[in-house]
Coordinates of C-alpha atoms and ligand atoms in Angstrom, one line a residue:
M1 CA -0.1 19.2 11.1
M2 CA -1.2 16.8 9.2
N3 CA -4.3 14.4 11.4
T4 CA -3.8 11.0 12.2
L5 CA -5.7 8.7 9.5
L6 CA -5.0 5.0 11.2
E7 CA -3.9 4.5 15.0
L8 CA -2.6 1.3 16.4
S9 CA -1.5 0.5 20.1
G10 CA 0.0 -2.0 21.9
V11 CA -1.1 -4.5 19.2
S12 CA -0.2 -7.9 20.1
V13 CA -1.2 -11.1 18.0
S14 CA 0.1 -14.8 18.9
F15 CA 0.6 -17.5 16.4
D16 CA 1.2 -21.1 18.9
G17 CA 2.0 -19.2 21.7
F18 CA 5.1 -17.0 18.5
K19 CA 4.7 -13.3 19.4
A20 CA 4.6 -12.4 16.0
I21 CA 3.4 -8.4 16.6
N22 CA 3.7 -7.4 20.3
N23 CA 2.9 -4.5 22.1
L24 CA 3.1 -2.8 18.4
S25 CA 2.1 0.8 18.3
F26 CA 2.1 3.1 15.3
Q27 CA 0.1 6.1 13.1
I28 CA -0.1 7.5 10.8
G29 CA -0.9 10.9 9.2
E30 CA -3.4 11.9 6.3
P31 CA -1.4 13.3 3.2
E32 CA 1.6 11.5 4.2
L33 CA 4.3 8.8 3.0
R34 CA 5.3 6.0 4.8
A35 CA 8.3 3.2 4.9
I36 CA 7.9 0.5 7.3
I37 CA 11.4 -1.9 6.8
G38 CA 12.3 -4.4 9.3
P39 CA 14.3 -7.9 8.4
N40 CA 12.8 -11.0 7.9
G41 CA 10.1 -12.6 10.4
A42 CA 9.7 -8.8 11.6
G43 CA 5.8 -8.9 11.2
K44 CA 5.4 -6.8 8.4
T45 CA 3.3 -9.3 6.8
T46 CA 1.4 -9.8 10.1
F47 CA 1.3 -5.8 11.1
M48 CA -0.5 -4.8 7.1
D49 CA -2.7 -8.2 7.1
I50 CA -4.5 -6.4 11.3
I51 CA -4.7 -3.6 9.6
T52 CA -6.6 -4.8 6.8
G53 CA -8.7 -7.5 8.9
K54 CA -7.1 -10.2 7.9
T55 CA -4.9 -11.0 11.0
R56 CA -7.2 -10.1 14.4
P57 CA -5.2 -8.5 17.0
D58 CA -4.9 -10.8 20.8
E59 CA -4.8 -7.1 22.4
G60 CA -4.9 -3.4 21.8
R61 CA -6.6 -0.9 19.5
V62 CA -7.1 -0.1 15.7
I63 CA -7.9 2.8 14.9
W64 CA -9.3 4.7 12.3
G65 CA -10.9 8.1 11.0
E66 CA -12.2 11.4 12.4
K67 CA -14.8 9.5 13.9
S68 CA -12.6 7.2 15.6
V69 CA -14.1 3.4 14.3
S70 CA -11.9 0.8 15.8
L71 CA -11.5 -1.8 12.6
L72 CA -11.9 -4.5 15.2
K73 CA -15.6 -4.4 14.8
L74 CA -15.6 -4.1 10.9
S75 CA -15.3 -6.9 9.0
E76 CA -12.0 -7.4 5.7
S77 CA -14.9 -6.1 3.3
Q78 CA -15.6 -3.2 5.3
I79 CA -12.4 -2.4 6.0
A80 CA -11.6 -1.9 2.5
R81 CA -14.7 0.1 2.2
A82 CA -14.3 2.4 4.2
G83 CA -10.9 3.7 2.7
I84 CA -8.5 0.9 3.2
G85 CA -6.3 -0.5 -0.4
R86 CA -3.7 -3.7 0.1
K87 CA -1.2 -4.3 -2.9
F88 CA 0.2 -7.2 -2.7
Q89 CA 4.0 -8.0 -4.0
K90 CA 2.4 -9.5 -7.2
P91 CA 0.9 -7.8 -10.0
T92 CA -2.9 -8.8 -9.9
V93 CA -4.5 -8.4 -13.3
F94 CA -7.2 -8.2 -15.6
E95 CA -4.8 -10.1 -18.4
A96 CA -6.9 -10.9 -21.7
Q97 CA -8.3 -7.2 -21.0
T98 CA -6.9 -4.0 -22.5
V99 CA -5.6 -1.5 -19.7
R100 CA -8.8 0.7 -20.6
E101 CA -11.2 -2.3 -19.6
N102 CA -8.9 -3.3 -16.2
L103 CA -9.8 0.3 -15.4
A104 CA -13.1 0.6 -16.5
M105 CA -13.5 -2.5 -14.7
A106 CA -11.9 -0.4 -10.9
L107 CA -13.4 2.2 -11.4
K108 CA -17.5 0.5 -11.7
N109 CA -18.7 2.1 -8.8
E110 CA -20.5 -1.5 -7.6
R111 CA -23.9 -0.4 -7.8
S112 CA -24.4 -0.4 -10.9
P113 CA -24.4 -3.3 -13.4
F114 CA -23.7 -0.8 -16.6
S115 CA -21.6 1.3 -15.1
V116 CA -18.4 -1.3 -17.0
L117 CA -20.2 0.6 -19.8
F118 CA -20.3 4.0 -18.6
Y119 CA -16.6 4.6 -17.9
R120 CA -15.9 2.9 -21.7
K121 CA -18.5 4.4 -23.6
T122 CA -18.9 7.9 -22.1
K123 CA -17.4 11.2 -22.6
E124 CA -17.1 11.0 -18.3
G125 CA -15.8 8.2 -17.5
A126 CA -13.7 8.0 -21.2
E127 CA -11.9 11.5 -19.1
K128 CA -11.3 9.1 -16.4
I129 CA -9.8 6.3 -17.3
E130 CA -7.4 9.1 -19.3
A131 CA -7.1 10.4 -16.1
L132 CA -5.7 7.8 -14.1
A133 CA -3.5 6.2 -16.9
E134 CA -1.7 10.2 -17.1
E135 CA -1.1 9.4 -12.9
I136 CA 0.6 5.5 -13.8
G137 CA 1.8 6.4 -17.0
L138 CA 0.1 4.2 -18.9
T139 CA -1.3 6.6 -21.6
D140 CA 0.1 4.7 -24.4
E141 CA -1.3 1.2 -22.9
L142 CA -4.8 1.8 -22.9
T143 CA -5.7 -0.1 -26.0
R144 CA -2.7 -3.3 -24.9
V145 CA -4.0 -6.3 -23.2
A146 CA -2.5 -6.5 -19.6
G147 CA -1.4 -9.2 -20.3
E148 CA 1.7 -8.2 -22.5
L149 CA 3.0 -5.6 -20.3
S150 CA 6.3 -5.2 -18.9
H151 CA 6.2 -6.4 -15.1
G152 CA 6.4 -2.5 -14.1
Q153 CA 4.0 -1.6 -16.5
K154 CA 1.6 -4.2 -14.1
Q155 CA 2.4 -3.8 -10.8
W156 CA 1.8 0.5 -12.5
L157 CA -1.3 -0.7 -13.3
E158 CA -2.9 -2.8 -10.1
I159 CA -1.4 0.1 -8.2
G160 CA -3.4 2.0 -11.1
M161 CA -6.9 0.2 -9.9
L162 CA -6.2 0.9 -6.4
L163 CA -6.3 4.5 -6.7
A164 CA -9.5 3.9 -9.0
Q165 CA -11.5 3.4 -5.4
D166 CA -9.6 6.4 -3.9
P167 CA -8.6 4.9 -1.1
R168 CA -7.5 6.9 2.3
L169 CA -4.9 4.6 2.7
L170 CA -2.7 2.4 0.6
L171 CA -0.8 -0.3 1.4
V172 CA 1.5 -1.4 -0.6
D173 CA 4.2 -4.9 -0.5
E174 CA 7.8 -4.7 -2.0
P175 CA 6.3 -2.4 -5.2
A176 CA 10.0 -2.7 -6.8
A177 CA 10.5 -6.4 -6.8
G178 CA 11.8 -7.3 -9.0
M179 CA 12.1 -4.0 -11.1
T180 CA 14.3 -2.6 -13.4
P181 CA 15.9 0.2 -12.6
A182 CA 13.9 2.8 -14.7
E183 CA 10.8 1.0 -13.8
R184 CA 11.7 1.8 -9.6
E185 CA 11.8 5.6 -10.2
H186 CA 8.9 5.7 -11.9
T187 CA 7.7 3.9 -9.7
T188 CA 8.9 5.6 -6.6
D189 CA 7.5 9.0 -8.3
L190 CA 4.4 7.5 -8.7
L191 CA 3.9 6.3 -5.0
R192 CA 5.8 10.3 -4.5
R193 CA 2.2 11.7 -6.6
A194 CA -0.5 9.2 -4.6
A195 CA 0.8 10.0 -1.0
E196 CA 0.1 13.9 -1.3
T197 CA -3.9 13.4 -1.1
R198 CA -3.9 10.3 0.7
A199 CA -1.6 7.6 3.4
V200 CA 0.8 5.4 2.2
V201 CA 2.7 3.1 3.4
V202 CA 5.6 1.1 2.2
V203 CA 6.3 -1.7 3.3
E204 CA 10.2 -2.6 1.7
H205 CA 13.6 -4.3 1.6
D206 CA 15.3 -2.1 -1.3
M207 CA 17.7 0.1 0.7
E208 CA 18.2 2.2 -2.3
F209 CA 14.5 2.6 -3.3
V210 CA 13.7 4.2 0.6
R211 CA 16.1 6.8 0.3
R212 CA 14.7 7.7 -2.4
L213 CA 10.9 7.9 -1.0
D214 CA 12.1 10.1 1.0
C215 CA 9.7 10.0 4.2
R216 CA 9.1 9.0 7.5
V217 CA 10.7 5.2 8.1
T218 CA 9.5 2.7 10.4
V219 CA 11.9 -0.4 11.9
L220 CA 10.1 -3.0 12.9
H221 CA 12.1 -6.3 15.0
E222 CA 9.8 -8.6 16.3
G223 CA 6.9 -7.3 16.1
S224 CA 7.6 -3.7 18.0
V225 CA 8.6 -0.6 16.3
L226 CA 12.9 -0.7 17.0
A227 CA 13.3 3.2 15.3
E228 CA 11.3 5.8 13.3
G229 CA 12.2 9.0 11.5
S230 CA 14.2 9.8 8.8
L231 CA 15.9 6.8 6.8
E232 CA 19.4 9.1 8.2
H233 CA 18.5 8.6 11.6
V234 CA 17.2 5.2 11.9
T235 CA 20.1 4.0 10.2
A236 CA 22.9 5.7 12.9
N237 CA 20.5 4.1 15.3
Q238 CA 22.8 1.6 17.2
D239 CA 19.7 -1.0 17.5
V240 CA 19.6 -0.8 13.8
I241 CA 22.6 -2.0 12.4
D242 CA 23.1 -4.4 15.3
V243 CA 19.6 -5.8 14.4
Y244 CA 20.6 -5.4 9.9
L245 CA 24.2 -7.2 10.4
G246 CA 22.6 -9.9 12.7
R247 CA 24.9 -9.5 16.0
Ligands
LIG1 P1 7.9 -10.5 7.6 O1 6.7 -9.8 6.8 O2 8.1 -9.7 8.5 O3 8.7 -11.4 7.6 P2 5.5 -11.3 9.6 O4 4.6 -10.9 9.9 O5 5.3 -12.7 7.9 O6 7.2 -11.1 9.1 O7 5.9 -12.9 9.9 C1 6.6 -12.3 11.6 C2 6.6 -13.6 11.8 O8 5.3 -14.5 12.9 C3 7.3 -14.7 11.8 O9 8.7 -15.2 12.4 C4 6.9 -15.8 11.3 O10 7.2 -17.6 11.3 C5 5.8 -15.7 12.0 N1 3.9 -16.1 11.5 C6 3.5 -15.6 10.4 N2 1.9 -15.7 10.6 C7 2.4 -16.0 10.6 C8 0.6 -17.8 10.9 N3 0.1 -17.6 10.3 N4 0.7 -18.7 11.6 C9 2.6 -19.2 13.0 N5 3.2 -18.3 12.3 C10 3.0 -17.1 11.9

């Protein structure tokens, strides 16, 4: 049995009287890979905003880790430091810096102003960067300027920059959008590997991509969980079929 890392229970949030999240309960284990699907407006973005502390629920509990800390009591930066990383849809890397420099900046220990130099100039630092580059498949691109990378490579670099912080939970928003089939396949492998040692939540529209992830799927609809289980299980669910066909 894996341990529960994050648990939301009875969470609701309204915007101007409209319930974007409605009595939502959700659990993820550590390690675990989970896909979140659901039509536009289902509440997927708001769900991630609640976990990262950007949006505060009106009701419910958000409980983290073995000490059962309430994330509702932590600021956004405290939540990030507790081990929750978020990858937004668009890649945001330092375009003018090389892949190596981007990874060095992500690895640097914020307490030391010399640490970027540590990662760039010492053997131990270089080894850490190389291990990360290998993990994201950018070993051959270390000296390239990030701005010259393909869209897919930029996404992997940013995932690598998040992995550099060693999050216990990584939230990833539509990683496959705009990628070539080969890039999608690489992204699937990367996320599956990352989820061997941590919790990874992937919000994704592309069903083929979700199928390849081969993980438990949570279907959101009108701010609640409509169905949960294998992709096969949830896509056989009549409520899910009705929602997707727009009954
Ligand atoms: P998804 O990411 O699944 O498309 P969202 O979480 O973005 O869904 O939105 C859920 C619902 O809440 C939508 O109907 C959206 O219009 C509404 N909503 C989200 N954020 C706000 C906001 N800041 N103000 C008003 N309505 C919002």
